[in-house]
Amino acid sequence: MLILYSTKRAIREQLSLFKGESVFLPKMLSIAEFEAIVITPKKPLIDSLQRKLFLQEASNFKEFDTLKMSKNFIKFFAHSDDIFRFFEELSFEKVTIDELFLQDIY
């Protein structure tokens, strides 16, 4: 059985309900993970570490300096997925940045 959830956070919440129980769990995927499998079935999926290594390798050429881009930009780009996922989750949960400051834990 496969169950799709909107976010990985939703999966973690569901798994916490089974903590301490000895049961078989269904396969749980986030919609993003499912789309990656269904939309690009013939292309290999790479994890975030591989993506960072490929990005670092791609920026390692002599003419890169002529682009006048800091390697710090590349570091930001490598971590941008986390930033975008954070804002997507806020949007899905209908939580504003201002509301975050009012919360002890999110």
PDB file of C-alpha atoms in Angstrom:
ATOM      1  CA  MET A   1       0.000   0.000   0.000  1.00  0.00           C
ATOM      2  CA  LEU A   2       1.276   3.485  -0.874  1.00  0.00           C
ATOM      3  CA  ILE A   3       0.025   6.593   0.894  1.00  0.00           C
ATOM      4  CA  LEU A   4       0.877  10.091  -0.341  1.00  0.00           C
ATOM      5  CA  TYR A   5       1.232  13.017   2.042  1.00  0.00           C
ATOM      6  CA  SER A   6       1.562  16.695   1.277  1.00  0.00           C
ATOM      7  CA  THR A   7       4.874  17.143   3.105  1.00  0.00           C
ATOM      8  CA  LYS A   8       7.550  15.130   4.845  1.00  0.00           C
ATOM      9  CA  ARG A   9       6.385  16.784   8.037  1.00  0.00           C
ATOM     10  CA  ALA A  10       2.970  15.163   7.588  1.00  0.00           C
ATOM     11  CA  ILE A  11       4.703  11.792   7.181  1.00  0.00           C
ATOM     12  CA  ARG A  12       6.677  12.314  10.396  1.00  0.00           C
ATOM     13  CA  GLU A  13       3.474  13.194  12.252  1.00  0.00           C
ATOM     14  CA  GLN A  14       1.777  10.044  10.968  1.00  0.00           C
ATOM     15  CA  LEU A  15       4.779   7.888  11.907  1.00  0.00           C
ATOM     16  CA  SER A  16       4.775   9.329  15.422  1.00  0.00           C
ATOM     17  CA  LEU A  17       1.330   7.768  15.938  1.00  0.00           C
ATOM     18  CA  PHE A  18       2.907   4.318  15.576  1.00  0.00           C
ATOM     19  CA  LYS A  19       5.853   4.959  17.894  1.00  0.00           C
ATOM     20  CA  GLY A  20       6.415   2.006  20.199  1.00  0.00           C
ATOM     21  CA  GLU A  21       4.082  -0.293  18.244  1.00  0.00           C
ATOM     22  CA  SER A  22       5.193  -3.335  16.326  1.00  0.00           C
ATOM     23  CA  VAL A  23       3.244  -3.028  13.084  1.00  0.00           C
ATOM     24  CA  PHE A  24       3.897  -3.133   9.368  1.00  0.00           C
ATOM     25  CA  LEU A  25       3.725   0.371   7.956  1.00  0.00           C
ATOM     26  CA  PRO A  26       2.609   1.248   4.443  1.00  0.00           C
ATOM     27  CA  LYS A  27       4.991   2.971   2.063  1.00  0.00           C
ATOM     28  CA  MET A  28       4.679   6.723   2.649  1.00  0.00           C
ATOM     29  CA  LEU A  29       5.892   9.354   0.181  1.00  0.00           C
ATOM     30  CA  SER A  30       5.535  13.081  -0.066  1.00  0.00           C
ATOM     31  CA  ILE A  31       3.871  14.392  -3.199  1.00  0.00           C
ATOM     32  CA  ALA A  32       7.215  15.844  -4.331  1.00  0.00           C
ATOM     33  CA  GLU A  33       8.891  12.435  -4.027  1.00  0.00           C
ATOM     34  CA  PHE A  34       6.040  10.772  -5.893  1.00  0.00           C
ATOM     35  CA  GLU A  35       6.122  13.353  -8.688  1.00  0.00           C
ATOM     36  CA  ALA A  36       9.866  12.882  -9.072  1.00  0.00           C
ATOM     37  CA  ILE A  37       9.325   9.177  -9.616  1.00  0.00           C
ATOM     38  CA  VAL A  38       6.294   9.462 -11.899  1.00  0.00           C
ATOM     39  CA  ILE A  39       7.240  12.502 -13.975  1.00  0.00           C
ATOM     40  CA  THR A  40      10.823  11.483 -14.711  1.00  0.00           C
ATOM     41  CA  PRO A  41      10.820   7.687 -14.581  1.00  0.00           C
ATOM     42  CA  LYS A  42      13.719   7.242 -17.027  1.00  0.00           C
ATOM     43  CA  LYS A  43      15.998   9.811 -15.434  1.00  0.00           C
ATOM     44  CA  PRO A  44      18.013   8.895 -12.365  1.00  0.00           C
ATOM     45  CA  LEU A  45      17.209  10.715  -9.150  1.00  0.00           C
ATOM     46  CA  ILE A  46      20.139  12.266  -7.344  1.00  0.00           C
ATOM     47  CA  ASP A  47      20.245  13.120  -3.682  1.00  0.00           C
ATOM     48  CA  SER A  48      21.087  16.577  -2.335  1.00  0.00           C
ATOM     49  CA  LEU A  49      24.728  15.694  -1.652  1.00  0.00           C
ATOM     50  CA  GLN A  50      25.239  14.558  -5.237  1.00  0.00           C
ATOM     51  CA  ARG A  51      23.505  17.705  -6.462  1.00  0.00           C
ATOM     52  CA  LYS A  52      25.895  19.861  -4.415  1.00  0.00           C
ATOM     53  CA  LEU A  53      28.912  17.953  -5.703  1.00  0.00           C
ATOM     54  CA  PHE A  54      27.725  18.302  -9.300  1.00  0.00           C
ATOM     55  CA  LEU A  55      27.128  22.014  -8.775  1.00  0.00           C
ATOM     56  CA  GLN A  56      30.589  22.454  -7.279  1.00  0.00           C
ATOM     57  CA  GLU A  57      32.125  20.525 -10.172  1.00  0.00           C
ATOM     58  CA  ALA A  58      30.131  22.521 -12.725  1.00  0.00           C
ATOM     59  CA  SER A  59      31.457  25.796 -11.312  1.00  0.00           C
ATOM     60  CA  ASN A  60      35.047  24.578 -11.330  1.00  0.00           C
ATOM     61  CA  PHE A  61      36.289  25.897 -14.661  1.00  0.00           C
ATOM     62  CA  LYS A  62      38.804  28.588 -15.552  1.00  0.00           C
ATOM     63  CA  GLU A  63      36.338  30.975 -17.180  1.00  0.00           C
ATOM     64  CA  PHE A  64      34.016  30.945 -14.146  1.00  0.00           C
ATOM     65  CA  ASP A  65      35.911  33.946 -12.768  1.00  0.00           C
ATOM     66  CA  THR A  66      34.902  35.961 -15.826  1.00  0.00           C
ATOM     67  CA  LEU A  67      31.269  35.598 -14.775  1.00  0.00           C
ATOM     68  CA  LYS A  68      32.087  37.772 -11.744  1.00  0.00           C
ATOM     69  CA  MET A  69      29.989  35.551  -9.523  1.00  0.00           C
ATOM     70  CA  SER A  70      31.085  34.730  -6.033  1.00  0.00           C
ATOM     71  CA  LYS A  71      31.380  31.132  -5.016  1.00  0.00           C
ATOM     72  CA  ASN A  72      29.178  32.206  -2.100  1.00  0.00           C
ATOM     73  CA  PHE A  73      26.347  32.446  -4.631  1.00  0.00           C
ATOM     74  CA  ILE A  74      26.967  28.801  -5.491  1.00  0.00           C
ATOM     75  CA  LYS A  75      26.761  27.911  -1.788  1.00  0.00           C
ATOM     76  CA  PHE A  76      23.450  29.757  -1.548  1.00  0.00           C
ATOM     77  CA  PHE A  77      22.179  27.984  -4.646  1.00  0.00           C
ATOM     78  CA  ALA A  78      23.160  24.624  -3.166  1.00  0.00           C
ATOM     79  CA  HIS A  79      21.114  25.380  -0.040  1.00  0.00           C
ATOM     80  CA  SER A  80      18.240  27.120  -1.808  1.00  0.00           C
ATOM     81  CA  ASP A  81      16.127  23.930  -1.906  1.00  0.00           C
ATOM     82  CA  ASP A  82      15.887  24.030   1.878  1.00  0.00           C
ATOM     83  CA  ILE A  83      14.848  27.667   1.813  1.00  0.00           C
ATOM     84  CA  PHE A  84      12.206  27.096  -0.851  1.00  0.00           C
ATOM     85  CA  ARG A  85      10.833  24.019   0.964  1.00  0.00           C
ATOM     86  CA  PHE A  86      10.534  26.099   4.140  1.00  0.00           C
ATOM     87  CA  PHE A  87       8.433  28.753   2.388  1.00  0.00           C
ATOM     88  CA  GLU A  88       6.348  26.136   0.565  1.00  0.00           C
ATOM     89  CA  GLU A  89       5.518  24.494   3.894  1.00  0.00           C
ATOM     90  CA  LEU A  90       4.595  27.851   5.427  1.00  0.00           C
ATOM     91  CA  SER A  91       2.300  28.482   2.488  1.00  0.00           C
ATOM     92  CA  PHE A  92       0.707  25.040   2.728  1.00  0.00           C
ATOM     93  CA  GLU A  93       0.181  25.374   6.480  1.00  0.00           C
ATOM     94  CA  LYS A  94      -1.110  28.948   5.986  1.00  0.00           C
ATOM     95  CA  VAL A  95       1.396  30.337   8.499  1.00  0.00           C
ATOM     96  CA  THR A  96       2.906  33.787   8.002  1.00  0.00           C
ATOM     97  CA  ILE A  97       6.408  34.848   8.936  1.00  0.00           C
ATOM     98  CA  ASP A  98       4.934  37.189  11.557  1.00  0.00           C
ATOM     99  CA  GLU A  99       3.097  34.274  13.159  1.00  0.00           C
ATOM    100  CA  LEU A 100       6.363  32.364  13.482  1.00  0.00           C
ATOM    101  CA  PHE A 101       7.716  35.000  15.840  1.00  0.00           C
ATOM    102  CA  LEU A 102       4.687  34.492  18.095  1.00  0.00           C
ATOM    103  CA  GLN A 103       5.220  30.730  18.376  1.00  0.00           C
ATOM    104  CA  ASP A 104       7.563  28.924  20.757  1.00  0.00           C
ATOM    105  CA  ILE A 105       7.921  25.969  18.399  1.00  0.00           C
ATOM    106  CA  TYR A 106       6.918  25.458  14.797  1.00  0.00           C
TER     107      TYR A 106
END
